[in-house]
Structures are given as C-alpha cells and as structure tokens.
Short mmCIF file of C-alpha atoms and ligand atoms in Angstrom, two decimals:
data_model
loop_
_atom_site.label_atom_id
_atom_site.label_comp_id
_atom_site.label_asym_id
_atom_site.label_seq_id
_atom_site.Cartn_x
_atom_site.Cartn_y
_atom_site.Cartn_z
CA MET I 1 -84.35 21.16 38.61
CA ASN I 2 -87.64 22.96 39.05
CA ILE I 3 -90.31 21.15 37.08
CA LEU I 4 -93.92 22.09 36.36
CA VAL I 5 -96.04 19.03 35.62
CA VAL I 6 -99.17 20.19 33.82
CA GLY I 7 -101.81 17.47 34.21
CA GLY I 8 -99.85 15.96 37.10
CA ALA I 9 -103.01 14.90 38.96
CA GLY I 10 -103.93 12.52 36.14
CA TYR I 11 -103.06 8.89 35.60
CA ILE I 12 -99.66 9.14 33.89
CA GLY I 13 -98.74 12.57 35.29
CA SER I 14 -99.13 11.36 38.90
CA HIS I 15 -96.61 8.59 38.26
CA MET I 16 -94.27 11.18 36.77
CA VAL I 17 -94.58 13.40 39.83
CA ARG I 18 -93.64 10.51 42.11
CA LEU I 19 -90.57 9.65 40.02
CA LEU I 20 -89.40 13.27 39.70
CA ASP I 21 -89.67 13.70 43.45
CA SER I 22 -87.73 10.52 44.18
CA ALA I 23 -85.06 11.63 41.69
CA GLY I 24 -84.58 14.79 43.76
CA HIS I 25 -86.32 17.35 41.57
CA LYS I 26 -88.59 20.09 42.85
CA VAL I 27 -92.11 19.63 41.51
CA TRP I 28 -95.16 21.82 40.97
CA VAL I 29 -98.38 20.43 39.54
CA LEU I 30 -100.88 22.50 37.59
CA ASP I 31 -104.15 20.65 37.07
CA ASN I 32 -107.78 21.70 36.67
CA LEU I 33 -108.90 18.34 38.13
CA SER I 34 -111.25 17.80 35.18
CA THR I 35 -110.16 14.16 35.02
CA GLY I 36 -107.46 14.19 37.70
CA PHE I 37 -107.53 13.81 41.47
CA MET I 38 -106.01 15.80 44.28
CA GLN I 39 -105.19 12.53 46.10
CA ALA I 40 -103.11 11.41 43.12
CA VAL I 41 -100.54 14.14 43.76
CA THR I 42 -98.17 12.48 46.22
CA ALA I 43 -95.36 15.05 46.07
CA GLY I 44 -94.70 18.68 45.22
CA GLU I 45 -97.17 21.53 45.30
CA LEU I 46 -100.56 21.25 43.61
CA ILE I 47 -101.95 24.39 42.01
CA VAL I 48 -105.55 23.88 40.95
CA GLY I 49 -106.06 25.83 37.74
CA ASP I 50 -106.35 25.64 33.99
CA MET I 51 -103.48 25.82 31.53
CA ASN I 52 -105.56 28.35 29.58
CA ASP I 53 -105.33 30.80 32.51
CA SER I 54 -102.29 32.62 31.13
CA GLU I 55 -101.86 35.00 34.06
CA LEU I 56 -101.82 32.11 36.52
CA VAL I 57 -99.48 30.00 34.37
CA LYS I 58 -97.04 32.87 33.85
CA SER I 59 -96.88 33.56 37.57
CA VAL I 60 -96.35 29.87 38.40
CA LEU I 61 -93.56 29.64 35.81
CA GLY I 62 -91.88 32.88 36.83
CA ASP I 63 -92.31 32.85 40.61
CA ASN I 64 -90.93 29.32 40.94
CA ARG I 65 -88.17 29.71 38.37
CA ILE I 66 -89.37 26.66 36.47
CA ASP I 67 -86.73 25.05 34.23
CA ILE I 68 -88.86 22.49 32.42
CA VAL I 69 -92.53 21.92 31.72
CA MET I 70 -93.88 18.41 31.44
CA HIS I 71 -97.19 18.60 29.63
CA PHE I 72 -99.65 15.76 30.25
CA ALA I 73 -102.87 17.78 30.29
CA ALA I 74 -105.30 16.82 27.55
CA CYS I 75 -108.55 15.20 26.69
CA ALA I 76 -107.41 11.73 25.73
CA LEU I 77 -110.21 9.44 24.63
CA VAL I 78 -110.34 8.33 21.00
CA GLY I 79 -114.07 7.53 20.98
CA GLU I 80 -115.08 10.77 22.69
CA SER I 81 -112.96 12.79 20.28
CA CYS I 82 -114.99 11.41 17.36
CA ALA I 83 -118.27 12.33 19.07
CA ASN I 84 -117.15 15.74 20.38
CA PRO I 85 -114.19 17.04 18.35
CA ALA I 86 -114.57 20.67 19.49
CA LYS I 87 -113.71 19.69 23.07
CA TYR I 88 -110.49 18.14 21.78
CA TYR I 89 -109.43 20.99 19.50
CA GLN I 90 -110.18 23.47 22.29
CA ASN I 91 -108.28 21.75 25.09
CA ASN I 92 -105.52 19.91 23.26
CA VAL I 93 -104.74 22.58 20.66
CA VAL I 94 -106.00 26.02 21.76
CA ASN I 95 -105.22 25.61 25.47
CA THR I 96 -101.84 24.03 24.76
CA LEU I 97 -100.92 26.96 22.50
CA LEU I 98 -101.78 29.28 25.38
CA LEU I 99 -99.46 27.23 27.59
CA LEU I 100 -96.64 27.52 25.03
CA GLU I 101 -97.18 31.28 24.84
CA SER I 102 -97.04 31.57 28.64
CA MET I 103 -93.75 29.66 28.50
CA ARG I 104 -92.42 31.98 25.81
CA ALA I 105 -93.44 35.06 27.79
CA THR I 106 -91.54 33.83 30.86
CA ASN I 107 -88.57 32.46 28.93
CA VAL I 108 -89.18 28.83 29.89
CA ARG I 109 -88.23 26.98 26.73
CA LYS I 110 -87.93 23.32 27.64
CA ILE I 111 -90.90 21.00 27.37
CA VAL I 112 -91.65 17.29 27.33
CA PHE I 113 -94.96 16.67 25.57
CA SER I 114 -97.28 13.65 25.83
CA SER I 115 -97.93 12.63 22.26
CA THR I 116 -99.41 9.37 21.09
CA CYS I 117 -99.24 6.55 18.61
CA ALA I 118 -102.71 7.77 17.55
CA THR I 119 -100.81 10.34 15.43
CA TYR I 120 -99.88 7.50 13.04
CA GLY I 121 -103.45 6.53 12.18
CA ILE I 122 -103.59 3.19 10.37
CA PRO I 123 -99.97 2.37 9.54
CA ASP I 124 -99.00 0.46 6.38
CA LYS I 125 -96.95 -1.90 8.47
CA VAL I 126 -96.17 -2.68 12.10
CA PRO I 127 -94.12 -2.24 14.15
CA ILE I 128 -94.39 1.52 13.81
CA SER I 129 -91.13 3.45 13.70
CA GLU I 130 -90.79 7.24 13.90
CA ALA I 131 -90.35 7.24 10.09
CA THR I 132 -93.92 5.94 9.64
CA PRO I 133 -96.07 8.71 8.11
CA GLN I 134 -98.29 10.45 10.63
CA GLN I 135 -101.83 10.32 9.26
CA PRO I 136 -104.26 10.30 12.19
CA VAL I 137 -107.70 8.76 11.72
CA ASN I 138 -109.42 10.42 14.67
CA PRO I 139 -109.66 13.99 16.03
CA TYR I 140 -107.67 13.08 19.15
CA GLY I 141 -104.69 11.99 17.05
CA PHE I 142 -104.96 15.14 14.90
CA THR I 143 -104.88 17.43 17.92
CA LYS I 144 -101.70 15.79 19.17
CA LEU I 145 -100.08 16.01 15.75
CA VAL I 146 -100.89 19.73 15.53
CA ILE I 147 -98.97 20.31 18.78
CA GLU I 148 -96.02 18.21 17.61
CA ARG I 149 -95.81 20.51 14.56
CA ALA I 150 -96.19 23.60 16.72
CA LEU I 151 -93.31 22.41 18.90
CA ARG I 152 -91.11 21.93 15.84
CA ASP I 153 -91.94 25.47 14.76
CA TYR I 154 -91.40 26.89 18.25
CA SER I 155 -88.01 25.18 18.41
CA GLN I 156 -86.99 26.85 15.15
CA ALA I 157 -88.51 30.25 15.77
CA HIS I 158 -88.20 30.59 19.54
CA ASN I 159 -85.37 28.26 20.50
CA PHE I 160 -87.56 25.78 22.37
CA GLY I 161 -85.99 22.43 23.27
CA TYR I 162 -88.66 19.75 23.19
CA ALA I 163 -89.35 16.06 23.38
CA ALA I 164 -92.55 14.66 21.86
CA LEU I 165 -93.01 11.22 23.34
CA ARG I 166 -95.48 9.06 21.45
CA TYR I 167 -96.86 6.62 23.97
CA PHE I 168 -98.59 3.48 22.96
CA ASN I 169 -101.19 2.19 25.49
CA ALA I 170 -100.36 3.23 29.04
CA ALA I 171 -101.29 0.61 31.62
CA GLY I 172 -100.47 -0.64 35.12
CA ALA I 173 -99.92 1.21 38.36
CA SER I 174 -97.10 2.11 40.71
CA PRO I 175 -95.99 -0.98 42.67
CA LEU I 176 -95.47 1.37 45.62
CA GLY I 177 -99.26 1.72 45.83
CA GLY I 178 -101.47 4.75 46.38
CA ILE I 179 -101.79 5.83 42.74
CA GLY I 180 -103.30 4.18 39.69
CA GLU I 181 -105.80 4.51 36.88
CA ASP I 182 -109.19 6.05 37.67
CA HIS I 183 -111.29 7.55 34.91
CA THR I 184 -115.04 8.25 35.15
CA PRO I 185 -116.62 6.86 33.11
CA GLU I 186 -113.88 4.33 32.50
CA SER I 187 -113.28 3.58 28.83
CA HIS I 188 -109.86 1.90 28.87
CA LEU I 189 -109.66 -1.81 28.32
CA ILE I 190 -107.64 -3.12 31.28
CA PRO I 191 -109.47 -1.23 34.06
CA ILE I 192 -112.81 -2.24 32.53
CA VAL I 193 -111.82 -5.91 32.46
CA LEU I 194 -110.61 -5.68 36.06
CA GLN I 195 -113.90 -4.03 37.08
CA VAL I 196 -115.64 -7.12 35.73
CA ALA I 197 -113.31 -9.25 37.86
CA MET I 198 -114.29 -7.18 40.92
CA GLY I 199 -117.99 -7.68 40.21
CA GLN I 200 -118.53 -4.00 39.36
CA ARG I 201 -119.56 -4.79 35.78
CA GLU I 202 -121.29 -7.82 34.39
CA GLN I 203 -119.11 -8.19 31.30
CA VAL I 204 -116.63 -6.58 28.94
CA THR I 205 -117.53 -5.98 25.31
CA VAL I 206 -114.87 -6.75 22.71
CA PHE I 207 -115.15 -3.93 20.16
CA GLY I 208 -115.09 -5.72 16.81
CA ASN I 209 -114.41 -9.37 16.03
CA ASP I 210 -113.62 -9.01 12.34
CA TRP I 211 -110.45 -6.94 12.37
CA PRO I 212 -107.59 -8.29 10.22
CA THR I 213 -105.67 -9.53 13.28
CA LEU I 214 -104.75 -12.90 14.78
CA ASP I 215 -108.12 -13.40 16.48
CA GLY I 216 -110.26 -10.63 14.98
CA SER I 217 -109.90 -8.24 17.94
CA CYS I 218 -107.72 -5.08 17.99
CA VAL I 219 -104.04 -5.32 18.84
CA ARG I 220 -102.26 -2.77 21.05
CA ASP I 221 -98.84 -2.37 22.67
CA TYR I 222 -99.35 -1.96 26.44
CA ILE I 223 -96.60 -0.04 28.25
CA HIS I 224 -96.28 0.39 32.01
CA VAL I 225 -96.79 3.93 33.37
CA ASP I 226 -93.55 3.80 35.36
CA ASP I 227 -91.64 2.92 32.18
CA LEU I 228 -93.22 5.96 30.53
CA ALA I 229 -92.18 8.13 33.46
CA ASP I 230 -88.63 6.79 33.25
CA ALA I 231 -88.44 7.76 29.57
CA HIS I 232 -89.55 11.30 30.44
CA LEU I 233 -86.83 11.60 33.03
CA ARG I 234 -84.23 10.55 30.47
CA ALA I 235 -85.66 12.78 27.74
CA MET I 236 -85.74 15.77 30.07
CA GLU I 237 -82.01 15.49 30.65
CA ARG I 238 -81.35 15.64 26.89
CA LEU I 239 -83.41 18.71 25.97
CA LYS I 240 -81.42 21.24 23.95
CA PRO I 241 -82.52 24.71 22.83
CA GLY I 242 -83.55 24.83 19.18
CA THR I 243 -83.91 21.07 18.73
CA GLY I 244 -86.48 18.38 19.35
CA ILE I 245 -86.64 14.66 19.83
CA GLU I 246 -89.62 12.60 18.76
CA LEU I 247 -89.77 9.06 20.10
CA ASN I 248 -92.08 6.09 20.26
CA LEU I 249 -92.58 4.51 23.68
CA GLY I 250 -93.85 0.94 23.72
CA THR I 251 -92.62 -2.57 24.46
CA GLY I 252 -92.48 -3.63 20.80
CA THR I 253 -94.99 -6.44 21.25
CA GLY I 254 -98.70 -6.30 20.53
CA PHE I 255 -101.53 -8.12 22.29
CA SER I 256 -105.12 -8.52 21.17
CA VAL I 257 -108.12 -7.51 23.24
CA ARG I 258 -108.93 -11.20 23.70
CA GLN I 259 -105.38 -11.95 24.88
CA ILE I 260 -105.58 -9.13 27.41
CA ILE I 261 -108.89 -10.43 28.76
CA GLU I 262 -107.40 -13.92 29.04
CA THR I 263 -104.36 -12.59 30.90
CA CYS I 264 -106.68 -10.72 33.28
CA ARG I 265 -108.48 -14.01 33.94
CA GLU I 266 -105.15 -15.63 34.82
CA VAL I 267 -104.01 -12.78 37.06
CA THR I 268 -107.31 -12.41 38.93
CA ASN I 269 -108.37 -16.04 38.91
CA VAL I 270 -111.87 -14.90 37.96
CA ASP I 271 -113.79 -16.20 34.96
CA ILE I 272 -114.32 -12.74 33.44
CA LYS I 273 -117.30 -12.67 31.08
CA SER I 274 -116.76 -11.13 27.62
CA VAL I 275 -119.12 -10.62 24.70
CA ASP I 276 -118.46 -9.52 21.14
CA GLY I 277 -119.74 -6.10 20.05
CA ASP I 278 -119.45 -3.67 17.15
CA ARG I 279 -116.26 -1.92 16.19
CA ARG I 280 -115.62 1.39 18.01
CA ALA I 281 -115.33 4.52 15.84
CA GLY I 282 -111.77 5.75 15.30
CA ASP I 283 -110.02 2.50 16.29
CA PRO I 284 -107.08 1.37 14.15
CA PRO I 285 -106.75 -2.45 14.06
CA GLU I 286 -103.14 -2.79 15.19
CA LEU I 287 -100.70 -0.41 16.90
CA VAL I 288 -97.32 -1.78 17.94
CA ALA I 289 -94.18 0.26 18.56
CA ASP I 290 -90.73 0.00 17.16
CA ALA I 291 -89.13 1.72 20.15
CA SER I 292 -85.52 1.11 19.14
CA LYS I 293 -84.90 4.85 18.69
CA ALA I 294 -85.85 5.52 22.33
CA GLU I 295 -83.43 2.81 23.36
CA SER I 296 -80.55 4.21 21.28
CA GLU I 297 -81.21 7.89 22.08
CA LEU I 298 -82.21 7.62 25.74
CA GLY I 299 -80.81 4.25 26.78
CA TRP I 300 -84.44 3.46 27.65
CA VAL I 301 -85.55 -0.15 27.98
CA PRO I 302 -88.96 -0.96 29.47
CA GLN I 303 -88.76 -2.92 32.71
CA TYR I 304 -92.25 -4.40 32.37
CA THR I 305 -92.16 -6.52 29.23
CA SER I 306 -95.21 -8.78 29.55
CA PRO I 307 -98.89 -7.86 29.85
CA ARG I 308 -99.05 -10.17 32.85
CA SER I 309 -96.46 -8.15 34.78
CA ILE I 310 -98.27 -4.92 33.89
CA ILE I 311 -101.74 -6.25 34.70
CA GLU I 312 -100.53 -7.57 38.07
CA THR I 313 -99.69 -4.01 39.16
CA ALA I 314 -103.03 -2.72 37.86
CA TRP I 315 -104.88 -5.50 39.71
CA GLU I 316 -103.09 -4.59 42.93
CA TRP I 317 -104.28 -0.98 42.59
CA HIS I 318 -107.86 -1.90 41.72
CA ARG I 319 -108.18 -4.53 44.45
CA ASN I 320 -106.90 -2.11 47.08
CA ASN I 321 -108.93 0.81 45.70
CA PRO I 322 -112.14 -0.66 44.29
CA ALA I 323 -113.69 2.81 44.02
CA GLY I 324 -110.48 4.37 42.72
CA TYR I 325 -109.66 7.64 44.42
CA GLY I 326 -113.25 7.65 45.68
CA ASP I 327 -111.99 5.33 48.42
CA THR I 328 -109.56 7.92 49.67
CA ALA I 329 -112.23 10.63 49.61
CA LEU I 330 -114.54 8.36 51.58
CA ALA I 331 -111.84 7.50 54.09
CA GLU I 332 -111.07 11.18 54.63
CA GLY I 333 -114.78 11.93 54.99
CA GLN I 334 -115.13 9.19 57.61
CA VAL I 335 -112.23 10.50 59.64
CA GLU I 336 -113.96 13.87 59.85
N1 NAD G 401 -103.44 6.83 28.69
C1 NAD G 401 -102.83 6.48 27.56
O1 NAD G 401 -102.82 5.31 27.18
C2 NAD G 401 -102.13 7.51 26.72
C3 NAD G 401 -101.47 7.10 25.55
C4 NAD G 401 -100.85 8.07 24.74
C5 NAD G 401 -100.82 9.39 25.13
N2 NAD G 401 -101.47 9.77 26.28
C6 NAD G 401 -101.41 11.17 26.68
O2 NAD G 401 -100.85 11.24 27.98
C7 NAD G 401 -101.41 12.35 28.70
C8 NAD G 401 -101.93 11.87 30.04
O3 NAD G 401 -102.93 10.88 29.84
P1 NAD G 401 -103.71 10.23 31.07
O4 NAD G 401 -104.19 8.90 30.63
O5 NAD G 401 -102.88 10.35 32.29
O6 NAD G 401 -104.97 11.19 31.15
P2 NAD G 401 -105.69 11.80 32.44
O7 NAD G 401 -107.02 12.27 31.95
O8 NAD G 401 -105.68 10.84 33.57
O9 NAD G 401 -104.77 13.04 32.84
C9 NAD G 401 -104.87 14.29 32.24
C10 NAD G 401 -104.77 15.33 33.35
O10 NAD G 401 -104.78 16.65 32.76
C11 NAD G 401 -105.68 17.47 33.48
N3 NAD G 401 -106.14 18.51 32.55
C12 NAD G 401 -106.84 18.34 31.40
N4 NAD G 401 -107.04 19.52 30.78
C13 NAD G 401 -106.46 20.46 31.57
C14 NAD G 401 -106.34 21.87 31.47
N5 NAD G 401 -106.88 22.56 30.46
N6 NAD G 401 -105.65 22.52 32.43
C15 NAD G 401 -105.11 21.85 33.48
N7 NAD G 401 -105.21 20.52 33.63
C16 NAD G 401 -105.87 19.83 32.68
C17 NAD G 401 -106.75 16.53 33.98
O11 NAD G 401 -107.48 17.01 35.08
C18 NAD G 401 -105.94 15.28 34.33
O12 NAD G 401 -105.46 15.33 35.64
C19 NAD G 401 -102.47 12.94 27.78
O13 NAD G 401 -101.90 14.05 27.12
C20 NAD G 401 -102.76 11.84 26.80
O14 NAD G 401 -103.19 12.34 25.55
C21 NAD G 401 -102.12 8.86 27.08
O1 UPG G 402 -114.54 -1.97 26.64
C1 UPG G 402 -113.61 -1.98 25.81
C2 UPG G 402 -112.59 -0.99 25.81
C3 UPG G 402 -111.61 -1.05 24.83
N1 UPG G 402 -111.62 -2.05 23.90
C4 UPG G 402 -110.56 -2.10 22.89
O2 UPG G 402 -109.33 -2.19 23.57
C5 UPG G 402 -108.31 -1.51 22.85
C6 UPG G 402 -107.66 -0.48 23.76
O3 UPG G 402 -108.63 0.51 24.03
P1 UPG G 402 -108.40 1.67 25.11
O4 UPG G 402 -107.92 1.07 26.36
O5 UPG G 402 -109.66 2.47 25.14
O6 UPG G 402 -107.20 2.50 24.51
P2 UPG G 402 -107.07 3.22 23.07
O7 UPG G 402 -108.37 3.56 22.48
O8 UPG G 402 -106.15 2.35 22.26
O9 UPG G 402 -106.41 4.61 23.45
C7 UPG G 402 -105.41 4.73 24.45
O10 UPG G 402 -104.19 4.55 23.82
C8 UPG G 402 -103.89 5.55 22.86
C9 UPG G 402 -102.62 5.12 22.21
O11 UPG G 402 -102.89 3.91 21.50
C10 UPG G 402 -103.79 6.87 23.58
O12 UPG G 402 -103.38 7.88 22.72
C11 UPG G 402 -105.13 7.20 24.22
O13 UPG G 402 -105.00 8.40 24.94
C12 UPG G 402 -105.51 6.09 25.14
O14 UPG G 402 -106.83 6.30 25.62
C13 UPG G 402 -108.99 -0.87 21.64
O15 UPG G 402 -108.81 -1.71 20.54
C14 UPG G 402 -110.47 -0.86 22.02
O16 UPG G 402 -111.32 -0.99 20.90
C15 UPG G 402 -112.61 -3.03 23.90
O17 UPG G 402 -112.63 -3.92 23.06
N2 UPG G 402 -113.58 -2.97 24.87
#
C-alpha cells in the first residue's frame, strides 16, 4: 500500500516508517521538523512541510495515490499544554482538521490516529479499559479527544475508516539502532534518567512524592515504540469505510517513577541521583492500560513486557548517540 506518515520524522513515527518499509509498503513522510529530525527518516521519501499547508498535502495525497494516512504529528507534552494551550489547540485540532479536509478533498478516507491515555484524565479505577469515561484533565488530552470525536463524525458523514490508538507511555528504541528518542528540551522520564546516567544532568527530579500510589510517585504504563508500530500495522489492515476502532495500547502493568529510576540504575550500572520535587501540573497519579481489546481485535500482544527490556533498548540508543541526532549532524558536518 501507499502510506503517508504525517509526523514520520518524530520519535514514534520514525519507528513506524521503518516497520512499514520492512513490511513492503511504500512510504512518504510529511513532517515540518518542528520536533522531528531528517536523520530519523530511514526509509521512504521525506517531504518537509506542514500538515496545515492544504495545497501541499492535497498534492502529496493525490500525486502518490496514497491509500492510508498515519497521523503522528502533534504537540505532545502535558506540562507545556497547560502553560501554552493555544499552541496545542492550533496544531493538534485546527491543523489536524485541515489534514482531514485535505484527505476528504482527495478521497483518501483511511487514517490511523495517534491518540493517548491522556484522554481519560483521572480514571475512577485502573486498569483503564476503552469503556472508561474520557474526561481529560489537561489541554493536550482535550485536543486529542476533540480529534477522536471528529473522526467518529467523519466516519459517519464522509465514510472515513479510522483507528484511534490510545497509547500509554511510549518508550525504548529500535534494537536495529539508528533511531530513538530525542526531544529538545527533553521532558520525558526515561531519557532524562538516562541523561543523568551519561553525566549530562546532575540529577532527576521526581515530580511529587505524595500521590496516592505505592511509593508516592506517579505510576505509568510504559510501552515499547516497536510494539506501538506493530499495533498500527495490524490496525491499518482492518480499516473499513464508515467505521472506527478505538483501542488502548499498553502492557497492562504500571510502574512508578521511583521504580523506573531504580531499573535505570540496574540497566546502566550507574548510581543515578534523584531528588523529590513538586507535582507537575496536569499529571494524573496512575495510568495503566487494560489492552485486552487490542489483543482480541488485532491479535496484538506486546513483545516487550518489562521496563527493563524496554529501558535496555533506550540505553543502547542513548549510549551510542549521546547527543541524539545531533551526533549524526556532527558526523555529517565533519565528513564535509
Ligand atoms: N510519546 C508518547 O509517550 C506518546 C503517548 C501517547 C500519544 N502520543 C502521540 O504520538 C504522536 C507522536 O509522538 P512522539 O512522541 O513521536 O512526538 P514527536 O514530537 O517526536 O513527533 C511528532 C512529529 O510531528 C511533527 N509535526 C508536528 N506538528 C506538525 C505539523 N503541523 N506538520 C507536520 N509535522 C508536524 C514533528 O516535527 C515531529 O516529527 C503524537 O501525536 C503524540 O501526541 C505520544
Ligand atoms: O523529570 C521528570 C519527568 C517526568 N516525571 C514523571 O514521570 C512520569 C512520566 O512522565 P513523561 O515521561 O513526561 O510522560 P507523560 O507526561 O506521562 O506523557 C507521555 O505519555 C502520555 C500518555 O501517558 C502521552 O500522551 C504524552 O504525549 C507523553 O508525553 C510522569 O508521572 C511525570 O510526572 C518525573 O517525575 N520527572
């Protein structure tokens, strides 16, 4: 199939591009490189542009006879969304609606959308199934929920076939090497802890020590990026006009911030320093998936089931690329 991966130069999208290519699909990537990297695109054709550029998007969709859009492009930081909601409503809602309209205009009606467990807000109970009410507690989660609703409406009104995949916390890196997580400034837990292990930061701050959890720190369900990509591949094959599937993607087990830091100490063999700090705005205390629907509907079972196995792949990436994609840029510069 001909697939357009919007946001394919980013962390999760770049792993998707690699998998699609190895599965024999033809791939195009549309990315404005706002948080992505040219070097992260290891297959297909990269078109540098914005999803809000409707003329460009329509020509990419039409000229290449795209069958399916995979939509990863977004602003995706909970804390930043609380501080700067307009940026989130603009990119995640307004720009995504422009993308959907470009699809409609060119008769491309299949889409796999990156949604998030942040659409659930603070659930009454965990694990979180798809039947859990979606009541986001931060602007980021709201923007993703708006698009889920839009996709439902587009499927009814315009015959779109969609999958909204609600990831829990993406982590890890491709064991094949060359791609991994690189955000500037970094705000995600595992890369920050590994930066401490590499001596790039003095310490990691644990955001909140009085949450109602096993050890007072927040609990999350960490899922490997390649497992996420695998679920997309399976979902893509099941898209049907006029219907949608909405699925949680996680391992089903939660780990606290302190447990993650401890596991990073074990994997790296470094005595990583941590200090307690204030709670971070917009953080729910505990997010753990009930992903049984993804298993029954897609036959999807995560291959990486322990934080240790996930963190080992992340550590490999960070050790080999201590400056992230900056290393590659430097290496290319030196060759010149
Ligand atoms: N990382 C996680 O734990 C996680 C969890 C749940 C959901 N998600 C969702 O998964 C998706 C990918 O997340 P990620 O961690 O890979 O983020 P990322 O920032 O690494 O990737 C996003 C990519 O989209 C591109 N982009 C952003 N706005 C664009 C626009 N207007 N036009 C074209 N390209 C644009 C960026 O340059 C970047 O390459 C996001 O939609 C995010 O909300 C991520
Ligand atoms: O220096 C840090 C960084 C993070 N945390 C905590 O670690 C946990 C994980 O944080 P982070 O890695 O920033 O991920 P989340 O804020 O949970 O958000 C991620 O996971 C969401 C799904 O849960 C996605 O929707 C978002 O896009 C993605 O950024 C949270 O409890 C944070 O409070 C710390 O204690 N110290």
